[in-house]
Amino acid sequence: MLLFALLVLCALVLLSLPVASALGLLAFSLSELFAFFPLDKAIGEVSWTASTEFVLVAVPMFILMGELLLRSGMAEDMYRALDAWVGRIPGGLMHTNIAACAFFAATSGSSVATAATVGTVSLPNLKRYAYNEPLFLGTLAAGGTLGILIPPSINMILYAVLAEESVTELYLAAFIPGLLLAVLFSLLVLAACLARPDWGGVTRPGDWAMRLRTLPALGPPLVLFLLVVGSIYAGVATPTEASALGVIAALLLALRRGALGWKMLGDCFEGTARTTCMVMLIVVAAFFLNFVMSSIGLINAVTDLVTGLSWPPIAVMLAIIGFYLVLGCFMETLSLMIATTPIVVPIIKAIGYDPIWFGVVYMILLEVALITPPVGVNLFVVQSVRGGGALRDVIVGATPFVLVMMSMIGLLIAFPGIATVLPSLFTPKT
């Protein structure tokens, strides 16, 4: 039954059906073939349950916050300020790309938005300063993936809803791994540019006076991060409340810059509505599928099958990682996460792993899927912003970062405290 479901889902995705349609069709197919209680009798109840999940209110809020940051010009100023501080390290603007992606990820929560925004600002400098093209493009594609790991992450909110876990604990768990992964990305660039100095581009002059002049441009994203994530970590606001605070702060910052206008607000609202509608349609379709899988006993059957194999937990974990590495090459990350989380999380719990810790590992696996062909979304985002050239350059440049991500997963398995130390120190308010 599981094999049938996976084959049908893969076939529908390969036929280029929208993800929500593919999930919905699979749900109704399984319902007609196997369920004793048909889905069409419960469609209203399931839709209402999915749509009224309070924590999902944070999704459009975080999307709107990223839109305001981008369209007000704060993102571009942030990039220039970061370049003044980290652009003198061997590798120059490639370190700036990674740092800017980390900063923007901490305010937008979206990998695609992060890669597109930073790419738009940085790519004009690629040829101007003679950087190694594949590696430069790789820093944008891989750096953009930090949007689903560094809090506040939209994908983590969806994982929390599907796995019935605390968003706050997930944000706490992801903070150190997110920063560490960004540092590892930069170390990879540094090592490559020390080995091949010509890859690091033309050295640009800089001084402390210029760095201090650009420092205020880092204020807005830092204020947003501290307000949103700080209020969550301090336990004074839920993720949903913190997302609303972030939007208010972003509006005030845009007003202070003189960038707030009716056209700008209209563009922000339109972009937010488009993205939110896409996400929520997929979420509702996923709830249909989850309802059917639960009613026909598929989730319990798979859990019993895996636990009955008598494999050691680490072997099961490695098999799950391999499963996602393969499936991530062929499925878009949002659909991959929503379709498989209800099946995998019960297995994780049954073999004794912490679902909060696994949520961090899961996000890194989704990051890998974002930059592995043939369906690596960030590869196409960077190629689109680039506006020409061979897609092969982006793929080649992103490949070393896949190895870094796998190393990060290895570190999390060997030292789970990297992800669990902050949740264990706090008693978060959900």
Short mmCIF file of C-alpha atoms in Angstrom, two decimals:
data_model
loop_
_atom_site.label_atom_id
_atom_site.label_comp_id
_atom_site.label_asym_id
_atom_site.label_seq_id
_atom_site.Cartn_x
_atom_site.Cartn_y
_atom_site.Cartn_z
CA MET A 1 0.00 0.00 0.00
CA LEU A 2 2.84 2.39 0.87
CA LEU A 3 4.64 1.49 -2.36
CA PHE A 4 1.44 2.13 -4.30
CA ALA A 5 1.03 5.54 -2.64
CA LEU A 6 4.63 6.57 -3.33
CA LEU A 7 4.46 5.45 -6.97
CA VAL A 8 1.20 7.31 -7.56
CA LEU A 9 2.53 10.48 -5.89
CA CYS A 10 5.80 10.39 -7.88
CA ALA A 11 3.88 9.79 -11.14
CA LEU A 12 1.56 12.75 -10.47
CA VAL A 13 4.49 15.02 -9.65
CA LEU A 14 6.40 13.89 -12.76
CA LEU A 15 3.31 14.74 -14.81
CA SER A 16 3.86 18.34 -13.62
CA LEU A 17 0.60 18.46 -11.69
CA PRO A 18 0.49 21.15 -9.00
CA VAL A 19 1.58 19.70 -5.67
CA ALA A 20 -1.76 20.34 -3.97
CA SER A 21 -3.60 18.59 -6.82
CA ALA A 22 -1.23 15.62 -6.65
CA LEU A 23 -1.72 15.21 -2.89
CA GLY A 24 -5.48 15.62 -3.18
CA LEU A 25 -5.81 13.09 -6.02
CA LEU A 26 -3.69 10.59 -4.10
CA ALA A 27 -5.85 11.08 -1.00
CA PHE A 28 -9.09 10.47 -2.90
CA SER A 29 -7.58 7.48 -4.74
CA LEU A 30 -6.52 5.80 -1.48
CA SER A 31 -9.90 6.65 0.04
CA GLU A 32 -11.84 5.03 -2.80
CA LEU A 33 -9.65 1.91 -2.88
CA PHE A 34 -8.98 1.21 0.80
CA ALA A 35 -10.92 3.42 3.25
CA PHE A 36 -14.07 2.21 5.00
CA PHE A 37 -15.01 5.86 5.71
CA PRO A 38 -14.75 7.88 2.46
CA LEU A 39 -12.89 11.18 2.48
CA ASP A 40 -15.71 13.09 0.75
CA LYS A 41 -17.86 12.65 3.88
CA ALA A 42 -15.22 14.33 6.05
CA ILE A 43 -13.85 16.92 3.64
CA GLY A 44 -15.49 19.88 5.40
CA GLU A 45 -14.27 18.87 8.85
CA VAL A 46 -10.73 18.16 7.66
CA SER A 47 -10.54 21.44 5.71
CA TRP A 48 -11.74 23.42 8.73
CA THR A 49 -9.27 21.71 11.06
CA ALA A 50 -6.36 22.42 8.70
CA SER A 51 -7.37 26.04 8.08
CA THR A 52 -7.93 27.04 11.71
CA GLU A 53 -4.60 25.85 13.12
CA PHE A 54 -3.57 28.99 15.04
CA VAL A 55 0.19 28.60 14.55
CA LEU A 56 -0.30 28.76 10.76
CA VAL A 57 -1.20 32.44 11.08
CA ALA A 58 2.54 33.02 11.45
CA VAL A 59 3.17 31.83 7.87
CA PRO A 60 1.71 34.87 6.02
CA MET A 61 3.15 37.16 8.69
CA PHE A 62 6.72 35.97 8.13
CA ILE A 63 6.23 36.09 4.35
CA LEU A 64 4.97 39.69 4.60
CA MET A 65 7.91 40.63 6.83
CA GLY A 66 10.35 39.36 4.19
CA GLU A 67 8.47 41.22 1.45
CA LEU A 68 8.68 44.48 3.40
CA LEU A 69 12.39 44.01 4.02
CA LEU A 70 13.01 43.38 0.33
CA ARG A 71 10.82 46.07 -1.24
CA SER A 72 11.85 48.81 1.18
CA GLY A 73 15.51 48.50 0.14
CA MET A 74 16.68 47.34 3.57
CA ALA A 75 17.94 44.03 2.16
CA GLU A 76 20.23 45.78 -0.33
CA ASP A 77 21.65 48.09 2.35
CA MET A 78 22.20 45.07 4.61
CA TYR A 79 24.21 43.34 1.87
CA ARG A 80 26.52 46.32 1.38
CA ALA A 81 27.07 46.66 5.12
CA LEU A 82 27.94 42.98 5.50
CA ASP A 83 30.33 43.23 2.56
CA ALA A 84 32.23 46.00 4.34
CA TRP A 85 32.82 43.64 7.29
CA VAL A 86 33.35 40.17 5.80
CA GLY A 87 34.23 40.96 2.19
CA ARG A 88 37.98 41.30 2.94
CA ILE A 89 38.36 37.61 3.86
CA PRO A 90 39.83 35.50 1.01
CA GLY A 91 36.77 34.77 -1.06
CA GLY A 92 35.42 38.32 -0.74
CA LEU A 93 31.80 38.67 -1.78
CA MET A 94 31.20 34.93 -1.50
CA HIS A 95 31.43 35.29 2.28
CA THR A 96 29.12 38.30 2.00
CA ASN A 97 26.63 36.12 0.10
CA ILE A 98 26.57 33.56 2.90
CA ALA A 99 26.39 36.15 5.68
CA ALA A 100 23.62 38.06 3.88
CA CYS A 101 21.68 34.83 3.34
CA ALA A 102 21.97 34.05 7.06
CA PHE A 103 20.77 37.55 7.99
CA PHE A 104 17.90 37.55 5.50
CA ALA A 105 16.92 34.01 6.53
CA ALA A 106 16.55 35.31 10.07
CA THR A 107 13.83 37.69 8.92
CA SER A 108 12.11 36.01 5.95
CA GLY A 109 11.95 32.31 6.85
CA SER A 110 12.00 31.34 3.16
CA SER A 111 14.83 29.73 1.20
CA VAL A 112 13.57 30.78 -2.22
CA ALA A 113 13.10 34.41 -1.12
CA THR A 114 16.56 34.40 0.47
CA ALA A 115 18.33 33.07 -2.64
CA ALA A 116 16.42 35.38 -4.98
CA THR A 117 16.95 38.52 -2.88
CA VAL A 118 20.65 38.08 -2.18
CA GLY A 119 21.27 36.85 -5.72
CA THR A 120 19.65 39.95 -7.22
CA VAL A 121 21.91 42.22 -5.18
CA SER A 122 25.17 40.28 -5.55
CA LEU A 123 25.25 38.83 -9.08
CA PRO A 124 26.19 42.13 -10.83
CA ASN A 125 29.54 41.86 -8.98
CA LEU A 126 30.34 38.33 -10.20
CA LYS A 127 32.15 39.29 -13.40
CA ARG A 128 33.11 42.78 -12.23
CA TYR A 129 35.47 41.33 -9.63
CA ALA A 130 36.39 38.15 -11.56
CA TYR A 131 35.15 35.52 -9.10
CA ASN A 132 35.08 31.83 -9.90
CA GLU A 133 31.61 31.59 -11.38
CA PRO A 134 30.46 28.12 -10.21
CA LEU A 135 31.62 28.67 -6.62
CA PHE A 136 30.05 32.15 -6.47
CA LEU A 137 26.74 30.77 -7.74
CA GLY A 138 27.03 27.86 -5.30
CA THR A 139 27.26 30.24 -2.32
CA LEU A 140 23.95 31.80 -3.38
CA ALA A 141 22.13 28.50 -3.95
CA ALA A 142 23.44 26.91 -0.73
CA GLY A 143 23.29 30.10 1.34
CA GLY A 144 19.66 30.53 0.35
CA THR A 145 18.80 27.17 1.91
CA LEU A 146 19.53 28.64 5.35
CA GLY A 147 16.06 30.20 5.13
CA ILE A 148 14.41 26.96 6.23
CA LEU A 149 16.85 26.29 9.08
CA ILE A 150 17.68 29.57 10.81
CA PRO A 151 14.65 30.80 12.81
CA PRO A 152 12.08 32.01 12.05
CA SER A 153 11.54 29.23 9.49
CA ILE A 154 8.23 28.75 7.70
CA ASN A 155 9.03 25.08 7.03
CA MET A 156 9.58 24.48 10.74
CA ILE A 157 6.13 25.86 11.49
CA LEU A 158 4.64 23.37 9.03
CA TYR A 159 6.74 20.54 10.49
CA ALA A 160 5.55 21.48 13.98
CA VAL A 161 1.92 21.34 12.85
CA LEU A 162 2.31 17.98 11.10
CA ALA A 163 4.45 16.39 13.82
CA GLU A 164 2.45 17.98 16.66
CA GLU A 165 5.57 19.48 18.23
CA SER A 166 6.42 22.90 19.69
CA VAL A 167 7.49 25.59 17.22
CA THR A 168 9.40 27.35 19.99
CA GLU A 169 11.42 24.24 20.84
CA LEU A 170 12.19 23.70 17.16
CA TYR A 171 13.41 27.30 16.83
CA LEU A 172 15.60 26.85 19.89
CA ALA A 173 17.01 23.60 18.52
CA ALA A 174 17.78 25.08 15.09
CA PHE A 175 19.57 28.24 16.23
CA ILE A 176 23.06 26.80 16.88
CA PRO A 177 23.03 24.34 13.93
CA GLY A 178 21.90 27.15 11.61
CA LEU A 179 24.75 29.45 12.58
CA LEU A 180 27.25 26.58 12.57
CA LEU A 181 26.20 25.55 9.07
CA ALA A 182 26.67 29.13 7.82
CA VAL A 183 30.18 29.14 9.35
CA LEU A 184 30.98 25.80 7.70
CA PHE A 185 29.87 27.21 4.34
CA SER A 186 32.26 30.14 4.79
CA LEU A 187 35.10 27.82 5.84
CA LEU A 188 34.59 25.84 2.64
CA VAL A 189 34.88 29.04 0.58
CA LEU A 190 37.94 30.13 2.56
CA ALA A 191 39.68 26.78 2.02
CA ALA A 192 38.88 26.82 -1.71
CA CYS A 193 40.19 30.38 -2.14
CA LEU A 194 43.36 29.70 -0.14
CA ALA A 195 44.02 26.67 -2.37
CA ARG A 196 43.11 28.58 -5.54
CA PRO A 197 43.64 32.34 -4.92
CA ASP A 198 42.40 33.22 -8.42
CA TRP A 199 38.93 31.98 -7.44
CA GLY A 200 38.63 34.73 -4.82
CA GLY A 201 38.29 37.61 -7.27
CA VAL A 202 39.86 41.04 -7.18
CA THR A 203 40.76 42.32 -3.72
CA ARG A 204 38.90 45.54 -2.93
CA PRO A 205 40.20 48.22 -0.56
CA GLY A 206 38.41 48.81 2.70
CA ASP A 207 38.93 50.62 5.97
CA TRP A 208 37.40 50.88 9.41
CA ALA A 209 35.82 54.23 8.64
CA MET A 210 33.76 52.67 5.83
CA ARG A 211 32.78 49.72 8.03
CA LEU A 212 31.56 52.00 10.79
CA ARG A 213 29.60 54.11 8.28
CA THR A 214 27.73 51.05 7.01
CA LEU A 215 27.05 49.59 10.46
CA PRO A 216 23.61 51.26 10.90
CA ALA A 217 22.34 49.36 7.84
CA LEU A 218 22.60 46.14 9.87
CA GLY A 219 20.25 47.61 12.47
CA PRO A 220 16.85 46.88 10.83
CA PRO A 221 17.32 43.13 10.22
CA LEU A 222 18.96 42.79 13.64
CA VAL A 223 16.05 44.59 15.32
CA LEU A 224 13.56 42.32 13.54
CA PHE A 225 15.48 39.19 14.52
CA LEU A 226 15.80 40.21 18.17
CA LEU A 227 12.16 41.25 18.36
CA VAL A 228 10.76 38.13 16.70
CA VAL A 229 13.08 35.35 17.81
CA GLY A 230 14.06 37.06 21.07
CA SER A 231 10.44 37.36 22.18
CA ILE A 232 9.89 33.68 21.39
CA TYR A 233 13.03 32.54 23.23
CA ALA A 234 12.21 34.76 26.21
CA GLY A 235 8.78 33.18 26.44
CA VAL A 236 6.93 36.49 26.24
CA ALA A 237 5.27 35.74 22.88
CA THR A 238 4.15 32.72 20.91
CA PRO A 239 5.52 32.33 17.35
CA THR A 240 2.25 33.68 15.98
CA GLU A 241 2.32 36.74 18.25
CA ALA A 242 6.02 37.29 17.48
CA SER A 243 5.33 37.19 13.74
CA ALA A 244 2.73 39.97 14.15
CA LEU A 245 5.24 42.03 16.14
CA GLY A 246 7.75 41.51 13.33
CA VAL A 247 5.33 42.83 10.70
CA ILE A 248 4.55 45.94 12.78
CA ALA A 249 8.28 46.57 13.28
CA ALA A 250 8.99 46.07 9.55
CA LEU A 251 6.24 48.57 8.68
CA LEU A 252 7.67 51.14 11.09
CA LEU A 253 11.20 50.62 9.74
CA ALA A 254 9.98 51.03 6.16
CA LEU A 255 8.09 54.18 7.18
CA ARG A 256 11.23 55.55 8.85
CA ARG A 257 13.15 55.02 5.59
CA GLY A 258 10.47 56.85 3.62
CA ALA A 259 9.88 53.71 1.55
CA LEU A 260 6.34 53.00 2.71
CA GLY A 261 3.76 53.83 0.06
CA TRP A 262 0.50 52.48 -1.33
CA LYS A 263 2.13 50.87 -4.37
CA MET A 264 4.85 49.28 -2.25
CA LEU A 265 2.26 47.96 0.23
CA GLY A 266 0.12 46.64 -2.61
CA ASP A 267 3.09 44.74 -4.07
CA CYS A 268 3.93 43.32 -0.63
CA PHE A 269 0.35 42.20 0.01
CA GLU A 270 0.04 40.66 -3.45
CA GLY A 271 3.29 38.71 -3.08
CA THR A 272 2.27 37.56 0.40
CA ALA A 273 -1.17 36.47 -0.77
CA ARG A 274 0.22 34.47 -3.70
CA THR A 275 2.74 32.58 -1.58
CA THR A 276 0.33 32.03 1.34
CA CYS A 277 -2.42 30.67 -0.92
CA MET A 278 0.03 28.21 -2.47
CA VAL A 279 1.26 27.02 0.94
CA MET A 280 -2.20 26.71 2.50
CA LEU A 281 -3.64 24.83 -0.46
CA ILE A 282 -0.84 22.29 -0.11
CA VAL A 283 -1.38 22.08 3.66
CA VAL A 284 -5.13 21.39 3.27
CA ALA A 285 -4.44 18.74 0.60
CA ALA A 286 -1.84 17.17 2.91
CA PHE A 287 -4.40 17.01 5.73
CA PHE A 288 -6.71 15.12 3.35
CA LEU A 289 -3.93 12.63 2.68
CA ASN A 290 -3.04 12.32 6.37
CA PHE A 291 -6.69 11.66 7.26
CA VAL A 292 -6.93 8.85 4.71
CA MET A 293 -3.58 7.29 5.67
CA SER A 294 -4.62 7.26 9.33
CA SER A 295 -8.09 5.85 8.60
CA ILE A 296 -6.73 2.96 6.52
CA GLY A 297 -4.01 2.21 9.09
CA LEU A 298 -1.12 2.93 6.74
CA ILE A 299 0.90 4.97 9.24
CA ASN A 300 0.62 2.33 11.98
CA ALA A 301 1.42 -0.44 9.50
CA VAL A 302 4.60 1.28 8.33
CA THR A 303 5.68 2.00 11.93
CA ASP A 304 5.09 -1.61 12.94
CA LEU A 305 6.96 -2.84 9.87
CA VAL A 306 10.04 -0.73 10.60
CA THR A 307 10.14 -1.47 14.33
CA GLY A 308 9.65 -5.16 13.58
CA LEU A 309 12.81 -5.32 11.48
CA SER A 310 14.93 -5.39 14.66
CA TRP A 311 17.41 -2.96 13.10
CA PRO A 312 19.44 -0.81 15.49
CA PRO A 313 18.08 2.77 15.67
CA ILE A 314 21.12 4.23 13.89
CA ALA A 315 20.56 1.89 10.94
CA VAL A 316 16.94 3.01 10.67
CA MET A 317 18.04 6.65 10.89
CA LEU A 318 20.62 6.17 8.12
CA ALA A 319 17.98 4.46 5.98
CA ILE A 320 15.62 7.43 6.50
CA ILE A 321 18.41 9.86 5.57
CA GLY A 322 19.13 7.84 2.41
CA PHE A 323 15.41 7.81 1.60
CA TYR A 324 15.24 11.61 1.75
CA LEU A 325 18.44 12.09 -0.21
CA VAL A 326 17.00 10.05 -3.08
CA LEU A 327 13.45 11.38 -2.91
CA GLY A 328 14.71 14.96 -2.55
CA CYS A 329 16.21 14.75 -6.02
CA PHE A 330 12.76 14.27 -7.54
CA MET A 331 10.29 16.09 -5.29
CA GLU A 332 9.87 19.74 -4.35
CA THR A 333 10.76 20.22 -0.68
CA LEU A 334 7.40 21.48 0.57
CA SER A 335 5.49 18.59 -0.97
CA LEU A 336 8.18 16.15 0.20
CA MET A 337 7.89 17.37 3.79
CA ILE A 338 4.11 17.51 3.93
CA ALA A 339 3.61 14.12 2.26
CA THR A 340 6.12 12.17 4.36
CA THR A 341 6.25 13.80 7.82
CA PRO A 342 3.17 11.97 9.18
CA ILE A 343 4.76 8.65 8.17
CA VAL A 344 8.34 9.27 9.28
CA VAL A 345 7.84 11.04 12.63
CA PRO A 346 6.03 8.11 14.29
CA ILE A 347 8.93 5.88 13.22
CA ILE A 348 11.43 8.35 14.71
CA LYS A 349 9.56 8.34 18.01
CA ALA A 350 9.21 4.53 18.00
CA ILE A 351 12.98 3.96 17.67
CA GLY A 352 13.73 6.43 20.47
CA TYR A 353 14.93 9.61 18.71
CA ASP A 354 13.84 13.08 19.80
CA PRO A 355 11.40 14.51 17.19
CA ILE A 356 12.68 18.03 17.96
CA TRP A 357 16.27 16.93 17.21
CA PHE A 358 15.03 15.14 14.10
CA GLY A 359 13.27 18.32 12.99
CA VAL A 360 16.69 19.99 12.65
CA VAL A 361 18.15 17.02 10.75
CA TYR A 362 15.02 17.05 8.60
CA MET A 363 15.45 20.72 7.68
CA ILE A 364 19.05 20.08 6.58
CA LEU A 365 17.87 17.16 4.43
CA LEU A 366 15.34 19.51 2.85
CA GLU A 367 18.17 22.00 2.30
CA VAL A 368 20.05 19.30 0.40
CA ALA A 369 16.95 18.69 -1.73
CA LEU A 370 16.87 22.40 -2.61
CA ILE A 371 20.26 22.20 -4.36
CA THR A 372 20.29 18.69 -5.86
CA PRO A 373 19.16 18.21 -9.47
CA PRO A 374 16.88 17.64 -11.27
CA VAL A 375 14.29 19.39 -9.03
CA GLY A 376 16.52 21.56 -6.83
CA VAL A 377 14.43 24.73 -6.61
CA ASN A 378 17.26 27.01 -5.47
CA LEU A 379 19.34 25.95 -8.47
CA PHE A 380 16.65 27.29 -10.78
CA VAL A 381 16.09 30.41 -8.67
CA VAL A 382 19.78 31.37 -8.89
CA GLN A 383 19.87 30.50 -12.60
CA SER A 384 16.78 32.64 -13.19
CA VAL A 385 18.24 35.64 -11.33
CA ARG A 386 21.52 35.10 -13.20
CA GLY A 387 19.68 35.55 -16.49
CA GLY A 388 21.87 33.37 -18.72
CA GLY A 389 24.65 30.82 -18.89
CA ALA A 390 24.60 27.09 -18.24
CA LEU A 391 22.65 25.61 -15.33
CA ARG A 392 25.58 23.19 -14.98
CA ASP A 393 27.64 26.01 -13.40
CA VAL A 394 25.13 26.39 -10.57
CA ILE A 395 24.95 22.61 -10.01
CA VAL A 396 28.74 22.23 -9.93
CA GLY A 397 29.12 25.17 -7.55
CA ALA A 398 26.43 23.87 -5.16
CA THR A 399 27.77 20.29 -4.97
CA PRO A 400 30.55 20.93 -2.38
CA PHE A 401 27.96 22.52 -0.10
CA VAL A 402 25.91 19.30 -0.20
CA LEU A 403 28.93 17.55 1.33
CA VAL A 404 29.10 20.23 4.04
CA MET A 405 25.41 19.69 4.84
CA MET A 406 25.95 15.93 5.11
CA SER A 407 28.89 16.61 7.44
CA MET A 408 26.57 18.76 9.56
CA ILE A 409 24.09 15.89 9.79
CA GLY A 410 26.97 13.64 10.86
CA LEU A 411 27.85 16.12 13.61
CA LEU A 412 24.25 16.19 14.80
CA ILE A 413 24.13 12.40 14.97
CA ALA A 414 27.47 12.21 16.79
CA PHE A 415 26.76 15.20 19.05
CA PRO A 416 22.97 15.62 19.37
CA GLY A 417 23.54 18.25 22.06
CA ILE A 418 24.27 20.76 19.27
CA ALA A 419 20.52 20.83 18.68
CA THR A 420 19.15 19.82 22.09
CA VAL A 421 21.16 22.05 24.42
CA LEU A 422 19.02 25.20 24.02
CA PRO A 423 15.64 23.43 24.35
CA SER A 424 16.94 21.70 27.48
CA LEU A 425 18.06 25.00 29.04
CA PHE A 426 14.73 26.76 28.46
CA THR A 427 11.18 25.89 29.38
CA PRO A 428 9.58 27.35 26.27
CA LYS A 429 6.09 28.71 26.10
CA THR A 430 4.15 27.16 23.22
#
